[in-house]
Structure formats: C-alpha cells, structure tokens
C-alpha cells in the first residue's frame, strides 16, 4: 500500500545585507511532492509543516482519512535570518493528544544546490532530539603562555562564551538555556558550566573559563592524565547548549567543536552555528517511515550596487523595440533557459518595474499568433507570451481578486451546503436535486460577482487584454468570437479559475474544500466540454443568451483602454491580515500587562485589530498617524518575533507567529507609511518598563529614541519589486546557460553562411532565429556584459573570502569542525 503527498511549488527567498553589497540567496522549490509507505494499512489525517531549522513557518491543510492526501499549496516568502536546515515534517493529526510526528526530510542549506532542477526521492528520517538544533553561539578563544614561579612555561586556554542567538522554543516557550564548556582529548575531559538563563532564546552568558593545555616539566601533583606538547594536535574545545529541565530531563540544544591547534598563539572571536550531536539516533530503521519526492530548484544571488547593472538592464528594457522580437535580449533569455518559468519571473518583474511590460507582451504575443493556425487555440499553450501574462496577473491582480471573490468565497466556506451532483459519489440520504440547486446558487453568485467587477480590474491588466484582443482579431479577421476567446482564456481560465480552485494561493482563504471548488472552477472554463451527463445537464442553465451577453460585456469592459470613473469614494486597498498577539494596552487585575490574541488587518487607509475575524475593530490607527515600524528586542518581554508600531499614543507591541510573518508585517507597514511626513528618525529598540527604557536606561518615557530607524522600503503598496535583484537573477540565468548562448551564436553564424534548406534537424533547430544577424549582434552584447559582471562578482568573492574568519558565518567551513 502506498501513500502519496502532492504539494504545489514552494518558493523561498532569503535576504541579508552587508555594507553596500546585498548578499541574496533565493531558494525555489518547484513541482510536486509525493510520499509513500508512511503508515501502512490505516487511514490517517496528515499534514506537513515547513521549518527553518526548528521554527515552523508554514503548515499545510489537514487531509482527512486519506491514503493519498493531496495538499496542492504554494508558499512564497522572504527569510529574514540565517538558517542551516530546510525541513519538511510529516504529522499524523490527533484530536485528543499531541500531533504525532512521523518523520522528516531535512536538507542542509549548502546541500540544496545538489538537488537543483532534479526530482529526487528522500527517505523520511526519524526525528531524534539530538539532531533538532538551531541557533548560534558567540565565542572568544585565546591560547596563553604562562610562566610559573620556577620559571618554566605552560599553556593556558581561555574560553569566553559571550552569548547565543536564535535558540529554539521548547514546547512553544522560550527556553532556560545553559552551556557546558569542555576541553576534550584522548585521555581527558575537563568540563565547566555556565549559569542558567531564564526564559530567553538569546541568552547573554558573558562567562570566562580557563583550562590548562600543557603543564610545566616541574608539575608534580598527581593527575588523571599526562599531557605532552604534541597533544595539542588532539585537543578540542566543545561547547554544548542545554535547556534546563528542572524536574525533567535537560534537552540538548546543539554543540560546536573547535580544534585547539587552529588557535596557535592567536586570539579571535566568531559566531559558530550550533550542530547536531554526532552520536544521534543512527540505529532507527528509516525504511519503515516512508519517503518523500521533491523537485527542488535552488539559486544563490549576490546583488551588487545598482550601477553595475546599468548595461544589462538597459539592454533588457529595449527588448520591445528590437525587430524582430526574437532577436531581443529578453526573448533570448527565455530561449536558453531550460524552463521558461525561470526566465519569466524576473523578466516580468523587471519590465513591470520600469513600465515596459505591455509593449513586450504585445510583441511576443504577435510572434505567438504567427504559429497559431486555428482561432479556437489562441493563447492556449505555455508560450513566453502566455506565461508573461500569467505572472503579470499574479503580481498586479491580488487586490482585484480580493474585492471580487473574497466575500463570496468566505460565505461559501463558512456556511457550506452539499453540492455533490455525481450520482456515484453522492452520500446516502442526500438529494441530487437539492445539491444541484445549491451548486447552481453558488456558481451563479460567483459568476455575477465576476461580470460586475470590470470597474475594479487593474489598468495594467486592461492594457494587456486590449493588446491581445486586437492582435487576435487581426490574425483571424473572419472569426467574430476570437476577440473574446483571446481575453477569456486569460481572465477566466488562468486567473479567476485558479483563484477559485486554490484561494489560498492568493491569500483569499487559508484552507478550502478542494472538491467543491474544483466543480466551480470547471464552470469558469466556459469553453470546456463535459463527458459526464450530469455535468452537461447542469451547465445547460449557464448557456442561455443572458449569460453569454453578460460575459461579452465584461470582456469588452476589461479589454477597453477607456478610463473608468468609479462612483463614490475609492475603496481602500486591502494589503494584509492575520492572527497575532498584542500586548494589552490596559492592565490585568493583578497589575501586569499581558498578551492577547487578536485579528489584525492592514489596508492603505488604516491598521486595525479585532477580537475575532469579521468582527468590528476594537482599535484603529490611521496610516497617516504611524510614525515608525521597527523590530523590538527580545529582552523586552522575553518573546521572539516582536515588532512595534509607533504612533501618536503609546507604542503598540505585537508578536508574530514566526520570523517570516514578522518580517512580512514590518515590510508591509513600512511600505504603506513610507511617505508619511512625520516619520521618526530615531526610536527605542526596547520597551519602556519599570520607569526606564531598557535600551538606553532613559527615565523619561517620551524622550527621543536612541537608535536610528531602519532604511526606507519601496513606496509602492501593491507591487514589491527590487529591480537590481531581478537583474541579478537574469545575469545568473545567462551565466548558467552560457553554453547555450554560445550554441546560439554558432547557429546564427551557420545560418548566415549557409542559406539553403535544412534537410535534417540540427543543434539549433529548437531556437527561434528569424534574423541571424540581429540575433548575433544581441548575443555579442549579452556575452560582453556578462563577462564584465563576472569580473565584478569575482572581485567581491575574493574580498569576502579574504575577510572571513575561521568560525565566522561568512566562512563556508563554519559548523563543520570536528
């Protein structure tokens, strides 16, 4: 018996900053996930979590009572901190007891590149407490030479353990950590211990320990070991982190090992990433746990200052002006990439950022139509044109979907009615006629919301649809319906249908009844034909002329370039919502402030929180009143992932559920408040407690902040695009596919020399070369620009490598010392 897990793409983006150079790592997991042989012969309720080290950042929906659970969820997020492992945990959901972790797949950050672009089966590994680690420790190590009273020399090791950062939560709470510091050799194990720090994931130890490494020749005291000078080669410093269990067993949090020989006579300090214990549970039989299939794509980008990308950026932005379009840099990028999606994502975002997307889409769509022979197949394939439009709609259409579909989807999900009309699947006691009426009611409601929504369609989408409509009509002048099918294939099949079948993808709903929405989405295809008799009967209702005319009018409206004049005041843009914890503004009965779970909502007009979702707000901050949004130090309340909103009254302190969520909220709030005239320049990183600010010890509550506010973020509240990052991604794609660029150059040369007919397929038969001379000219420009960027990247890599210390996070060997 097999078990299968099927997940949609996971997208992860990691970002850190270093001086004037941004070091970016982008990790993309694309394709489907399957698991098999998990728990044989028994139906289970399964879900999967995505973890950075030990921190859960996302969780799939629970698939109940299934042998082949299907998840179909997509995650795209930026990671605001360093990490060692990306892990997938499979859980068996329990109602009365704690959810059972069946097994995991953990991939080390530096190993992700090994699986790029490949489909791999990963055996589920047992979950061993000795391997569940995260965080880092800050050490200062020094090897001293001491002269004894009789004049002889001995060596002394000084270990200063300063602090730790990012230790995991234990049972959802901050841990009580302590460290043991040991000097270990073949015949010795000297161990010392720090004090226990209460309720913190970032403990400040600041303790120093001294160890004798070698003894003077006159040393006479009896000892359990004898150490010679050469034994330094075999000694190592080991630091173990533990959570103090009080009445229960202490929990291992991680360890690091540093050979004494690397110290020589130097003194240095560095951060070390905590590692799993080497003697972890290796005897468990992993074959019994099952396996998980992943298709992983991983990239690592180093974004240089903007001026380095001027030439490549300008070449790409001129693509729509190149004749023919197939000779442009943007089109060549899509030709050399194995998967067009790799090229489409950064390309669309870059062109959109510089307002060059519409002419480029029109140019590649015209090329696409040249190869289309029948009107009923217009824009039905996965060409560069269709993928560019798909990506554009995902980026600019989020708010449009929310104002159009979210209310009706919420209604359907919160008060669901039976809608199964397949006679084979209908449950005993259900009435097919009643179910058909329920489904007809829901489908009609969704239909009416869509055809009335043209006023909300983003201008950019309308401009693209206008171009596609007229290009299709020009290509097939004798077909009066092609102007409608050219637009409906995108707006219905690729936009609304996707949102209805997967509302979580567009943040419309966290989870949904998949089978029901699949039925609804079939209606949105419009041109679909059904083999099942019951489906044909159901959809006869929606083939009446009044429905057809409504669709045509809607398509006319969304593909018109005429300006829309909305009635009344424009609706605020809905930006983000979710459940978090806030520190109470008042006091509890015992006089201490506590944290309460609330539903938060951010629009372009105001920030509110509510007791529950869909309830009236109990606190509102107008966007114009927000002065700053910043992270809050953990030591303020001994809680992780906190941030603060500074406005006219006292700061509002909020705790997010994980580091990714906290970063997303801070970024969204900073973006929408960036143009506020009264934004602060300084703030307090910690809270005001017990009569003083914890950060600077100032005793006046309204005193000026002691730390500068963080840098501004892009002001666009709906489209988050970093042009330099996207250009760097395109540079990386050109670099990876340099061999294909060279083949394309050779192909252009061959075509220019030999003008006769091609008798057999050749190496360049898959390339689109309309004008070999123009294409060759663009290729030379691309290779010259890439060579210059390669030199700039190489200079930075050498500079970074020369400045990295042993044990620092920049050093690739960190954490591998044994």
mmCIF file of N, CA, C and O in Angstrom, residues 544-554:
data_model
loop_
_atom_site.group_PDB
_atom_site.id
_atom_site.type_symbol
_atom_site.label_atom_id
_atom_site.label_comp_id
_atom_site.label_asym_id
_atom_site.label_seq_id
_atom_site.Cartn_x
_atom_site.Cartn_y
_atom_site.Cartn_z
ATOM 1 N N UNK A 544 -27.526 30.008 -21.540
ATOM 2 C CA UNK A 544 -28.569 30.893 -22.027
ATOM 3 C C UNK A 544 -27.954 32.196 -22.522
ATOM 4 O O UNK A 544 -26.867 32.594 -22.127
ATOM 5 N N UNK A 545 -28.697 32.887 -23.375
ATOM 6 C CA UNK A 545 -28.176 34.089 -24.025
ATOM 7 C C UNK A 545 -27.832 35.184 -23.019
ATOM 8 O O UNK A 545 -26.852 35.908 -23.193
ATOM 9 N N UNK A 546 -28.609 35.283 -21.932
ATOM 10 C CA UNK A 546 -28.348 36.361 -20.975
ATOM 11 C C UNK A 546 -26.984 36.195 -20.315
ATOM 12 O O UNK A 546 -26.298 37.184 -20.018
ATOM 13 N N UNK A 547 -26.577 34.948 -20.087
ATOM 14 C CA UNK A 547 -25.258 34.712 -19.501
ATOM 15 C C UNK A 547 -24.162 35.021 -20.515
ATOM 16 O O UNK A 547 -23.130 35.607 -20.176
ATOM 17 N N UNK A 548 -24.385 34.626 -21.768
ATOM 18 C CA UNK A 548 -23.411 34.889 -22.823
ATOM 19 C C UNK A 548 -23.193 36.379 -23.019
ATOM 20 O O UNK A 548 -22.055 36.856 -23.142
ATOM 21 N N UNK A 549 -24.278 37.136 -23.027
ATOM 22 C CA UNK A 549 -24.166 38.582 -23.211
ATOM 23 C C UNK A 549 -23.452 39.243 -22.027
ATOM 24 O O UNK A 549 -22.694 40.198 -22.192
ATOM 25 N N UNK A 550 -23.696 38.728 -20.827
ATOM 26 C CA UNK A 550 -23.011 39.281 -19.650
ATOM 27 C C UNK A 550 -21.505 39.072 -19.746
ATOM 28 O O UNK A 550 -20.709 39.958 -19.393
ATOM 29 N N UNK A 551 -21.123 37.884 -20.228
ATOM 30 C CA UNK A 551 -19.704 37.599 -20.382
ATOM 31 C C UNK A 551 -19.078 38.511 -21.427
ATOM 32 O O UNK A 551 -17.992 39.071 -21.229
ATOM 33 N N UNK A 552 -19.746 38.693 -22.547
ATOM 34 C CA UNK A 552 -19.210 39.550 -23.607
ATOM 35 C C UNK A 552 -19.044 40.986 -23.118
ATOM 36 O O UNK A 552 -18.039 41.645 -23.403
ATOM 37 N N UNK A 553 -20.040 41.481 -22.409
ATOM 38 C CA UNK A 553 -19.945 42.852 -21.896
ATOM 39 C C UNK A 553 -18.773 42.983 -20.924
ATOM 40 O O UNK A 553 -18.033 43.972 -20.947
ATOM 41 N N UNK A 554 -18.608 41.992 -20.066
ATOM 42 C CA UNK A 554 -17.492 42.011 -19.120
ATOM 43 C C UNK A 554 -16.164 42.017 -19.867
ATOM 44 O O UNK A 554 -15.255 42.806 -19.550
#
